Short mmCIF file of C-alpha atoms in Angstrom, two decimals:
data_model
loop_
_atom_site.label_atom_id
_atom_site.label_comp_id
_atom_site.label_asym_id
_atom_site.label_seq_id
_atom_site.Cartn_x
_atom_site.Cartn_y
_atom_site.Cartn_z
CA MET A 1 98.05 51.73 92.50
CA GLU A 2 99.34 54.49 94.59
CA ASN A 3 98.94 53.86 98.27
CA SER A 4 98.20 57.36 100.43
CA GLN A 5 101.30 56.46 101.92
CA ASP A 6 102.65 58.02 99.07
CA TYR A 7 101.30 61.33 98.75
CA VAL A 8 102.31 64.03 101.98
CA ILE A 9 98.94 65.67 101.07
CA GLU A 10 95.72 65.02 100.56
CA MET A 11 92.73 67.16 99.41
CA LEU A 12 89.39 65.39 98.82
CA HIS A 13 86.34 66.18 97.38
CA ILE A 14 86.48 69.53 98.36
CA THR A 15 83.93 71.95 97.89
CA LYS A 16 83.99 76.13 98.86
CA GLU A 17 81.46 78.23 98.08
CA PHE A 18 80.96 81.97 98.26
CA PRO A 19 77.89 83.89 97.72
CA GLY A 20 76.56 83.09 94.27
CA ILE A 21 79.82 80.92 93.17
CA ILE A 22 80.59 77.64 93.97
CA ALA A 23 84.37 78.37 93.75
CA ASN A 24 85.72 74.36 94.65
CA ASP A 25 83.24 71.80 93.03
CA ASP A 26 84.16 68.35 94.47
CA ILE A 27 87.97 68.90 94.01
CA THR A 28 90.50 66.30 94.46
CA LEU A 29 93.92 66.92 94.81
CA GLN A 30 96.87 64.63 95.82
CA LEU A 31 100.90 65.43 96.26
CA ARG A 32 103.23 63.54 95.95
CA ARG A 33 106.17 64.23 98.57
CA GLY A 34 109.24 65.63 96.70
CA GLU A 35 106.94 66.78 93.71
CA ILE A 36 106.26 70.34 91.96
CA HIS A 37 102.85 69.66 90.87
CA ALA A 38 101.12 72.51 89.48
CA LEU A 39 97.06 73.70 89.54
CA LEU A 40 96.62 75.19 86.43
CA GLY A 41 93.31 76.99 85.30
CA GLU A 42 91.43 80.09 84.00
CA ASN A 43 91.78 83.39 86.36
CA GLY A 44 88.56 82.23 88.74
CA ALA A 45 88.60 79.01 88.05
CA GLY A 46 88.94 78.40 92.05
CA LYS A 47 92.75 78.06 92.01
CA SER A 48 93.44 80.22 94.74
CA THR A 49 90.52 79.18 97.19
CA LEU A 50 91.83 75.78 96.88
CA MET A 51 94.91 76.54 98.35
CA SER A 52 93.34 79.27 100.66
CA VAL A 53 91.95 75.83 102.02
CA LEU A 54 94.45 73.95 102.15
CA PHE A 55 96.64 77.15 104.14
CA GLY A 56 93.40 77.55 106.61
CA LEU A 57 92.20 80.64 105.22
CA TYR A 58 88.53 79.64 104.32
CA GLN A 59 87.22 76.34 105.81
CA PRO A 60 85.27 74.10 103.26
CA GLU A 61 81.75 73.28 103.30
CA LYS A 62 82.80 69.51 102.45
CA GLY A 63 85.66 67.50 101.89
CA GLN A 64 88.78 66.68 103.52
CA ILE A 65 92.65 67.29 104.01
CA LEU A 66 94.67 64.20 104.49
CA TYR A 67 98.58 64.75 105.84
CA ASN A 68 100.63 61.48 105.52
CA GLY A 69 97.68 59.87 105.24
CA LYS A 70 95.57 60.98 108.01
CA GLU A 71 92.94 63.53 108.58
CA VAL A 72 93.98 66.64 110.14
CA LYS A 73 91.87 69.67 110.31
CA ILE A 74 93.18 72.96 109.56
CA ASN A 75 91.55 75.65 110.99
CA ASP A 76 94.23 79.08 110.44
CA PRO A 77 97.40 79.21 108.94
CA ASN A 78 99.11 78.00 112.31
CA ASP A 79 97.65 75.06 112.17
CA ALA A 80 99.30 74.95 108.70
CA THR A 81 102.56 76.19 109.39
CA ALA A 82 102.60 73.43 112.37
CA LEU A 83 101.80 71.42 109.72
CA GLY A 84 105.29 72.76 107.49
CA ILE A 85 103.09 73.75 105.15
CA GLY A 86 103.71 77.74 103.53
CA MET A 87 102.26 79.78 101.25
CA VAL A 88 104.01 82.50 99.00
CA HIS A 89 100.10 84.91 98.09
CA GLN A 90 99.59 86.08 94.80
CA HIS A 91 99.28 89.66 96.58
CA PHE A 92 101.79 89.89 99.06
CA LYS A 93 100.87 90.03 102.99
CA LEU A 94 103.96 92.05 103.86
CA VAL A 95 103.96 95.37 105.93
CA ASP A 96 104.37 98.21 103.96
CA VAL A 97 106.38 100.28 106.99
CA PHE A 98 108.35 97.67 108.22
CA THR A 99 111.64 95.85 107.19
CA VAL A 100 112.35 92.86 105.23
CA LEU A 101 113.85 91.31 107.88
CA ASP A 102 111.00 92.51 109.92
CA ASN A 103 108.39 91.25 107.53
CA ILE A 104 110.52 87.65 107.68
CA ILE A 105 110.37 87.28 111.12
CA LEU A 106 106.73 88.76 111.65
CA GLY A 107 104.70 86.00 114.25
CA ALA A 108 107.91 83.88 114.36
CA GLU A 109 110.59 85.82 116.57
CA THR A 110 112.39 84.21 118.96
CA VAL A 111 112.31 85.92 121.92
CA LYS A 112 114.80 85.48 124.73
CA HIS A 113 113.90 87.77 128.54
CA GLY A 114 111.30 90.09 126.61
CA PHE A 115 113.72 91.05 123.72
CA ILE A 116 113.55 89.38 120.38
CA GLN A 117 116.76 88.63 119.05
CA LYS A 118 117.32 90.29 115.52
CA ALA A 119 120.95 88.99 115.29
CA GLU A 120 120.21 85.89 115.67
CA ALA A 121 117.69 85.72 112.95
CA ARG A 122 119.08 88.04 110.38
CA LYS A 123 121.68 85.62 110.22
CA LYS A 124 119.77 82.58 109.64
CA VAL A 125 118.01 84.90 107.36
CA GLU A 126 121.34 86.14 105.43
CA GLU A 127 122.03 81.64 105.24
CA LEU A 128 118.90 81.44 103.68
CA SER A 129 119.20 84.14 101.23
CA GLU A 130 122.63 82.42 99.91
CA LYS A 131 122.33 79.10 100.00
CA TYR A 132 118.87 79.39 97.87
CA GLY A 133 120.09 82.83 95.77
CA LEU A 134 117.20 85.03 97.09
CA HIS A 135 119.27 88.49 97.64
CA VAL A 136 117.26 91.09 99.43
CA ASP A 137 117.70 94.03 101.31
CA LEU A 138 116.94 93.35 105.04
CA ASP A 139 117.14 96.80 105.98
CA ALA A 140 115.30 98.63 103.05
CA LYS A 141 111.18 99.39 103.89
CA VAL A 142 108.63 96.75 101.93
CA GLU A 143 107.38 100.26 100.73
CA ASP A 144 110.61 100.76 98.85
CA ILE A 145 111.60 97.99 97.52
CA THR A 146 110.53 96.19 94.29
CA VAL A 147 107.59 93.73 93.64
CA GLY A 148 110.09 91.02 92.27
CA MET A 149 112.10 91.52 95.82
CA GLN A 150 108.98 91.66 97.72
CA GLN A 151 108.42 87.83 96.46
CA ARG A 152 111.80 86.58 97.56
CA VAL A 153 111.01 88.36 100.81
CA GLU A 154 107.91 85.97 101.11
CA ILE A 155 109.56 82.67 100.09
CA LEU A 156 112.31 83.60 102.56
CA LYS A 157 109.26 84.16 104.98
CA MET A 158 108.54 80.67 104.20
CA LEU A 159 111.88 78.84 104.24
CA TYR A 160 112.80 80.71 107.94
CA ARG A 161 109.45 79.14 109.17
CA ASP A 162 111.38 75.58 107.94
CA ASN A 163 108.06 74.92 105.98
CA GLU A 164 108.30 71.08 103.97
CA ILE A 165 105.20 72.25 101.78
CA LEU A 166 105.26 75.27 100.16
CA ILE A 167 102.65 77.04 98.13
CA PHE A 168 103.56 79.40 95.29
CA ASP A 169 100.42 81.32 93.98
CA GLU A 170 100.83 82.98 90.46
CA PRO A 171 104.51 83.34 92.02
CA THR A 172 105.93 84.78 88.74
CA ALA A 173 102.57 87.40 87.44
CA VAL A 174 104.95 90.07 88.67
CA LEU A 175 108.69 88.90 87.97
CA THR A 176 111.05 89.76 85.14
CA PRO A 177 112.45 87.02 82.86
CA GLN A 178 115.47 86.63 84.82
CA GLU A 179 114.00 86.40 87.94
CA ILE A 180 112.09 83.45 86.56
CA GLU A 181 114.55 81.69 85.30
CA GLU A 182 115.77 82.29 89.15
CA LEU A 183 112.78 80.91 90.49
CA MET A 184 112.25 78.06 88.81
CA THR A 185 116.30 77.27 89.67
CA THR A 186 115.08 77.83 93.34
CA MET A 187 111.63 75.68 92.98
CA LYS A 188 113.59 73.00 91.60
CA GLY A 189 116.48 72.95 94.28
CA PHE A 190 113.19 72.90 97.31
CA ALA A 191 111.86 69.36 95.20
CA ALA A 192 115.47 68.41 94.55
CA GLU A 193 115.81 68.31 98.92
CA GLY A 194 112.64 66.70 99.64
CA LYS A 195 110.26 69.82 99.75
CA SER A 196 106.79 68.96 97.80
CA ILE A 197 105.44 72.27 96.08
CA LEU A 198 101.97 73.12 94.66
CA PHE A 199 102.41 75.81 91.43
CA ILE A 200 99.91 77.63 90.89
CA SER A 201 99.76 79.27 87.24
CA HIS A 202 98.48 80.00 83.99
CA LYS A 203 101.73 80.26 82.36
CA LEU A 204 102.02 76.74 80.11
CA ASN A 205 105.78 77.34 79.27
CA GLU A 206 106.47 77.84 82.92
CA ILE A 207 104.36 74.97 83.78
CA LEU A 208 105.56 72.46 81.07
CA GLU A 209 109.18 73.89 81.87
CA VAL A 210 108.98 73.09 86.36
CA SER A 211 106.29 70.53 86.82
CA ASP A 212 105.96 66.65 87.57
CA ARG A 213 101.88 66.46 87.01
CA VAL A 214 99.54 69.49 86.82
CA THR A 215 96.02 69.38 87.79
CA VAL A 216 93.55 71.50 86.07
CA LEU A 217 90.71 73.05 87.21
CA ARG A 218 88.04 75.09 85.54
CA LYS A 219 85.42 77.10 86.96
CA GLY A 220 85.37 75.50 89.93
CA LYS A 221 85.60 72.00 89.10
CA TYR A 222 88.46 69.24 88.31
CA ILE A 223 89.21 68.84 84.71
CA GLY A 224 92.41 65.99 85.36
CA THR A 225 95.76 65.26 86.43
CA ILE A 226 98.36 64.39 83.73
CA ASN A 227 101.74 63.65 83.81
CA THR A 228 103.55 67.65 81.96
CA ALA A 229 106.19 65.08 79.82
CA GLU A 230 103.16 63.53 78.52
CA THR A 231 101.78 66.73 77.46
CA ASN A 232 101.81 70.41 75.75
CA ALA A 233 101.01 74.07 75.78
CA GLN A 234 97.80 74.07 73.53
CA GLU A 235 96.62 70.54 74.94
CA LEU A 236 96.62 72.30 78.19
CA SER A 237 95.31 75.74 77.40
CA ASN A 238 92.44 73.26 75.61
CA MET A 239 91.58 71.83 79.18
CA MET A 240 91.41 75.31 80.90
CA VAL A 241 89.42 76.77 78.87
CA GLY A 242 87.34 74.46 76.80
CA ARG A 243 88.59 75.51 73.32
CA PRO A 244 91.55 76.28 71.18
CA VAL A 245 93.53 79.73 71.95
CA GLN A 246 94.88 81.37 69.57
CA LEU A 247 98.54 81.59 71.33
CA GLU A 248 100.55 84.37 68.93
CA VAL A 249 99.16 87.66 68.64
CA VAL A 250 97.87 88.63 64.91
CA LYS A 251 97.94 92.29 64.11
CA ASP A 252 98.40 94.00 60.84
CA GLU A 253 102.00 96.35 60.05
CA ALA A 254 101.34 99.92 62.15
CA LYS A 255 100.17 103.05 60.84
CA PRO A 256 101.51 105.25 63.05
CA THR A 257 100.53 108.75 62.22
CA ASP A 258 101.06 112.43 64.70
CA VAL A 259 102.92 112.13 67.86
CA VAL A 260 100.49 111.87 70.25
CA LEU A 261 102.90 111.63 73.81
CA LYS A 262 106.49 113.70 73.87
CA THR A 263 108.97 113.07 76.55
CA GLU A 264 111.80 115.68 76.74
CA HIS A 265 114.91 114.99 78.63
CA LEU A 266 112.89 113.44 81.08
CA THR A 267 114.58 112.79 84.86
CA CYS A 268 113.15 111.73 87.57
CA PRO A 269 114.51 110.53 91.09
CA SER A 270 114.61 106.99 92.73
CA HIS A 271 111.77 106.64 95.04
CA ILE A 272 114.01 104.20 96.83
CA HIS A 273 117.98 105.66 97.09
CA LYS A 274 116.24 109.31 97.20
CA ASN A 275 119.72 111.23 96.00
CA LYS A 276 119.62 108.77 93.64
CA LYS A 277 117.87 109.06 89.60
CA ALA A 278 116.08 106.23 88.50
CA VAL A 279 115.55 107.93 85.47
CA LYS A 280 118.28 110.01 83.53
CA ASP A 281 117.74 112.21 80.36
CA VAL A 282 114.76 110.35 78.52
CA SER A 283 113.40 111.97 75.67
CA PHE A 284 110.91 109.47 73.03
CA GLU A 285 107.71 109.81 71.16
CA LEU A 286 104.95 107.68 70.69
CA HIS A 287 102.44 108.17 67.85
CA LYS A 288 99.11 107.85 67.10
CA GLY A 289 98.44 104.46 65.85
CA GLU A 290 100.93 102.25 67.45
CA ILE A 291 102.34 100.05 70.03
CA LEU A 292 105.70 100.90 71.65
CA CYS A 293 106.85 99.32 74.46
CA ILE A 294 109.22 100.29 77.08
CA ALA A 295 111.31 96.95 77.97
CA GLY A 296 113.15 96.30 80.82
CA ILE A 297 114.54 94.23 83.73
CA ASP A 298 112.60 94.98 86.88
CA GLY A 299 113.60 98.28 88.53
CA ASN A 300 115.42 100.14 85.80
CA GLY A 301 113.14 103.10 86.25
CA GLN A 302 110.30 101.96 84.46
CA THR A 303 107.99 102.23 88.01
CA GLU A 304 109.71 106.31 88.14
CA LEU A 305 109.64 106.56 84.43
CA VAL A 306 105.20 105.70 84.62
CA ARG A 307 104.23 107.97 87.81
CA ALA A 308 105.93 110.78 86.16
CA ILE A 309 104.17 110.43 82.82
CA SER A 310 100.92 109.37 84.69
CA GLY A 311 100.94 112.61 87.07
CA LEU A 312 100.93 110.65 90.02
CA ASP A 313 104.18 111.43 91.06
CA ARG A 314 106.37 114.87 89.87
CA LYS A 315 108.48 115.51 92.85
CA GLY A 316 111.61 116.09 91.79
CA VAL A 317 110.88 115.85 88.31
CA THR A 318 112.40 117.66 85.50
CA GLY A 319 112.28 117.90 81.64
CA LYS A 320 109.10 118.00 79.61
CA ILE A 321 105.78 115.77 79.12
CA ILE A 322 103.66 116.79 76.40
CA ILE A 323 100.42 115.11 75.64
CA ASN A 324 98.60 116.08 72.16
CA GLY A 325 100.77 119.20 71.68
CA GLU A 326 100.10 120.40 74.91
CA ASP A 327 102.58 120.71 78.06
CA VAL A 328 101.52 118.89 81.20
CA SER A 329 104.90 118.32 83.44
CA GLY A 330 103.31 120.82 85.99
CA ALA A 331 99.88 119.87 85.58
CA PRO A 332 98.06 118.09 88.72
CA VAL A 333 97.39 114.19 88.20
CA ASP A 334 93.87 114.82 86.80
CA VAL A 335 94.81 116.61 83.76
CA HIS A 336 96.94 113.59 82.45
CA SER A 337 93.79 111.26 83.64
CA LYS A 338 92.02 113.47 81.23
CA ASN A 339 94.12 112.84 78.57
CA MET A 340 94.84 109.08 78.85
CA SER A 341 93.87 105.84 80.09
CA HIS A 342 96.25 104.45 82.67
CA ILE A 343 96.26 100.69 83.50
CA PRO A 344 98.29 100.70 86.69
CA GLU A 345 101.40 98.16 87.74
CA ASP A 346 99.62 97.70 91.27
CA ARG A 347 95.96 96.96 90.78
CA HIS A 348 95.43 97.28 94.33
CA ARG A 349 97.18 100.47 94.85
CA HIS A 350 96.97 102.46 92.04
CA GLY A 351 94.02 100.40 90.16
CA LEU A 352 90.60 99.77 91.92
CA ILE A 353 89.58 100.37 95.91
CA LEU A 354 89.02 97.01 96.83
CA ASP A 355 86.28 97.73 99.22
CA PHE A 356 84.14 99.73 96.79
CA THR A 357 81.40 97.77 94.31
CA LEU A 358 82.41 96.54 91.06
CA GLU A 359 80.09 99.18 89.55
CA ASN A 360 81.23 101.99 91.51
CA ASN A 361 84.86 101.45 90.25
CA MET A 362 83.88 101.09 87.08
CA VAL A 363 83.24 104.33 87.23
CA LEU A 364 85.47 106.19 89.84
CA GLN A 365 86.69 108.91 86.99
CA ARG A 366 83.36 109.89 85.05
CA PHE A 367 80.53 109.40 87.97
CA LYS A 368 80.70 113.38 87.40
CA GLU A 369 79.98 112.95 83.81
CA PRO A 370 76.25 113.85 82.66
CA GLN A 371 75.25 110.42 81.66
CA PHE A 372 75.81 109.07 85.50
CA GLN A 373 74.17 112.01 86.94
CA THR A 374 70.86 113.07 88.04
CA ARG A 375 70.65 116.72 89.61
CA GLY A 376 73.78 116.44 91.04
CA PHE A 377 73.47 112.86 92.17
CA ILE A 378 74.29 109.57 90.88
CA ASN A 379 71.77 107.97 88.80
CA GLN A 380 72.68 104.20 90.38
CA LYS A 381 70.06 102.47 87.56
CA ALA A 382 72.74 104.20 84.42
CA VAL A 383 75.81 103.25 86.48
CA ARG A 384 74.72 99.88 87.06
CA GLU A 385 73.79 99.68 82.82
CA TYR A 386 77.53 101.15 82.24
CA SER A 387 79.00 98.06 84.48
CA ASP A 388 76.64 95.69 83.57
CA ARG A 389 77.57 96.08 79.50
CA LEU A 390 81.58 96.30 81.06
CA ILE A 391 81.30 92.99 82.67
CA GLU A 392 79.59 91.44 79.84
CA GLU A 393 81.49 92.48 76.95
CA TYR A 394 84.86 92.15 78.92
CA ASP A 395 84.04 88.44 80.39
CA VAL A 396 84.72 89.83 83.98
CA ARG A 397 83.54 87.05 85.94
CA SER A 398 82.26 87.03 89.83
CA GLY A 399 80.33 86.22 91.97
CA GLN A 400 77.32 88.53 92.30
CA GLY A 401 78.14 91.11 89.10
CA SER A 402 77.89 94.67 89.30
CA ILE A 403 77.84 94.70 93.07
CA THR A 404 80.29 92.31 94.21
CA ILE A 405 83.08 93.88 96.64
CA ALA A 406 86.18 94.17 94.45
CA ARG A 407 88.65 92.75 97.07
CA SER A 408 86.49 89.59 97.13
CA MET A 409 87.13 88.98 93.01
CA SER A 410 90.16 86.51 91.59
CA GLY A 411 93.37 89.13 90.86
CA GLY A 412 92.47 88.53 87.34
CA ASN A 413 89.33 88.98 87.28
CA GLN A 414 89.46 92.64 88.54
CA GLN A 415 92.19 93.14 86.30
CA LYS A 416 90.26 92.65 83.41
CA ALA A 417 87.89 95.32 85.11
CA ILE A 418 90.41 97.75 85.20
CA LEU A 419 91.74 96.43 81.67
CA ALA A 420 87.54 97.64 80.90
CA ARG A 421 86.85 100.75 82.56
CA GLU A 422 90.16 102.49 81.44
CA ILE A 423 90.23 101.09 77.52
CA ASP A 424 86.30 102.47 77.76
CA ARG A 425 87.19 106.18 78.33
CA ASP A 426 88.02 106.23 75.26
CA LYS A 427 91.38 108.43 74.96
CA GLU A 428 93.90 108.68 72.76
CA VAL A 429 97.07 107.86 75.00
CA ILE A 430 97.20 104.73 76.82
CA LEU A 431 99.24 103.89 79.24
CA ALA A 432 99.72 100.17 79.66
CA VAL A 433 101.37 98.99 82.44
CA GLN A 434 101.95 95.15 82.81
CA PRO A 435 98.36 95.29 81.40
CA THR A 436 97.98 91.17 81.33
CA ARG A 437 99.53 90.51 84.66
CA GLY A 438 98.12 87.80 86.03
CA LEU A 439 96.11 86.39 83.31
CA ASP A 440 95.38 83.17 82.02
CA VAL A 441 95.54 82.56 78.23
CA GLY A 442 92.30 83.18 77.42
CA ALA A 443 92.61 86.42 78.76
CA ILE A 444 95.95 87.56 77.37
CA GLU A 445 94.04 87.44 74.14
CA SER A 446 91.52 88.58 74.34
CA VAL A 447 93.51 92.00 75.97
CA HIS A 448 96.10 91.56 73.39
CA SER A 449 93.32 91.81 70.84
CA ARG A 450 91.51 94.64 72.30
CA LEU A 451 95.04 96.88 72.08
CA VAL A 452 95.40 95.93 68.60
CA ALA A 453 91.95 97.36 67.86
CA GLU A 454 92.79 100.55 70.25
CA ARG A 455 95.87 100.58 67.87
CA ASP A 456 93.97 100.21 65.01
CA LYS A 457 91.33 102.90 65.48
CA GLY A 458 94.56 105.25 65.99
CA LYS A 459 95.27 105.59 69.89
CA GLY A 460 99.02 105.37 70.87
CA VAL A 461 99.38 102.52 73.56
CA LEU A 462 102.81 103.22 75.61
CA LEU A 463 102.79 99.53 76.89
CA ILE A 464 105.53 98.82 79.64
CA SER A 465 105.93 95.00 79.62
CA LEU A 466 108.36 92.10 81.64
CA GLU A 467 107.32 89.65 79.65
CA LEU A 468 109.39 89.32 76.88
CA ASP A 469 107.05 87.21 74.67
CA GLU A 470 104.66 90.26 75.04
CA VAL A 471 107.32 92.95 74.37
CA LEU A 472 107.84 90.82 70.84
CA SER A 473 104.55 89.71 70.08
CA LEU A 474 102.60 92.61 70.60
CA SER A 475 105.12 95.59 70.28
CA ASP A 476 105.36 97.33 67.21
CA ARG A 477 108.61 99.42 68.12
CA ILE A 478 110.70 98.78 71.49
CA LEU A 479 112.12 101.10 73.55
CA VAL A 480 115.01 99.23 75.94
CA ILE A 481 115.55 101.21 79.73
CA TYR A 482 118.73 100.07 80.95
CA GLU A 483 119.54 101.76 84.59
CA GLY A 484 117.24 104.92 84.06
CA GLU A 485 118.33 105.36 80.32
CA ILE A 486 117.38 104.22 76.99
CA VAL A 487 119.69 101.95 74.94
CA ALA A 488 117.73 100.55 72.29
CA ASP A 489 115.19 101.98 70.39
CA VAL A 490 114.53 99.04 67.45
CA LYS A 491 111.07 97.82 65.37
CA ALA A 492 109.81 94.48 66.99
CA SER A 493 109.82 92.73 63.86
CA GLU A 494 113.97 93.17 63.38
CA ILE A 495 115.09 91.83 66.95
CA THR A 496 115.08 88.19 68.72
CA ALA A 497 114.53 87.44 71.83
CA GLN A 498 118.50 87.27 72.65
CA GLU A 499 119.53 90.43 71.39
CA LEU A 500 116.41 92.03 73.75
CA GLY A 501 117.99 90.34 76.50
CA LEU A 502 121.24 91.47 75.93
CA TYR A 503 119.84 95.24 75.86
CA MET A 504 118.10 94.79 78.83
CA SER A 505 120.91 93.70 80.76
CA GLY A 506 123.40 96.27 79.89
CA ALA A 507 125.50 93.82 78.12
CA LYS A 508 124.88 95.94 74.39
CA ARG A 509 123.64 99.22 73.64
CA MET A 510 123.16 101.44 70.45
CA GLU A 511 123.76 105.56 69.77
CA ARG A 512 120.15 107.05 69.86
CA LYS A 513 119.45 109.76 67.55
CA GLU A 514 117.74 112.87 69.76
CA ALA A 515 113.86 112.21 69.49
#
């Protein structure tokens, strides 16, 4: 039996409650020195809450935290930092208008004679960046960099503070396959140096690859801790969801019909480097009854392409966007919205109004429809009934149902709410950008089957995904985008992951006929 000295952190019998929900119900977690310990569970299982307790963001109602065998009180993140605990949050805590360097040193600045020692800080950050292969542009503003780079900024923030206990909350949710590989290598490097890592995830293959032990939570309760080497994906998914999960997408051959969305020679400026083109002369057709995926490594023009097609940003965009035969290239965003459902990449910026209730978020684009109006006023009863139906149908879990404030929900359940709203709008085009970002295996299974069902009803689904497994198993046809150009147009059933990787990295391209 191990004694307390073997553990750097012990969370014993932690209970944390919120209105209407016990997020952590008597949970015990013990972290060994120099290990990568995975915390696995469905969306809303209580993983982030438990880590937020350790980081001092929440105070538990019951339980104690031991650091090197001695009880400690962590009242706020400053106490956590003093103990050498650092955290990369699922939704990054960065100041958009600050530069990368300023974000990294924020709150931990070296000051001499009243002046911040920027040169010294820059040197330390550059050394860390080089040592761990975390390459960032220190002078770029955070609002202009990709989510993958934002995450590297968060990790550097943690390393800059010399933290020894590193918490990664869903760190791969926004990364490309290549970035995930890099992160896994980085994490193994940290552990080899004696740092201890808590790794929150619901991606079974990553947990199996990188962790030493796994603790599983389900609906706020502790299910068990097992050695990773002694388990497999199916056993872990059963522990996590409480039932066998279909890990593969089940679908019939697509039966595409008419063209529902078409782009002709679409060119978009980069939103980071204003004088560069992010999308270069892209032409393609999406048919009703197919799932067409635009695959690529993050930062190859996907964001700008989506912003143009959805109408969110058309500044400097040339070429045509045609939906259902209507040229909407110059049309305002609500014309695009009228013709398509949009599951956005950034659920906080473009998907939800976080301080609204769940029910008000469910009717964001629809509250003017007759069914939600009575003599010019919103009919709250109709909104509530509609929201309750979607919550039930899409298994959106929250403490107080329709009246829950969106901000207080777990990331995965926020995503389910957006999916419910957008699919239920019943548009002929579904623009699904990273639709399973941050979702667990049970929820991914249901999203995939929903999108296939919409395809089978004759909708055109344009999928933008960075997940190779998802690209290959969910798509009917794949377009690969590299440096803003379409470099391949292939059937998903006729390509391997390796070949797809070559196209995505620019090592290979095929000649395309004009769409």
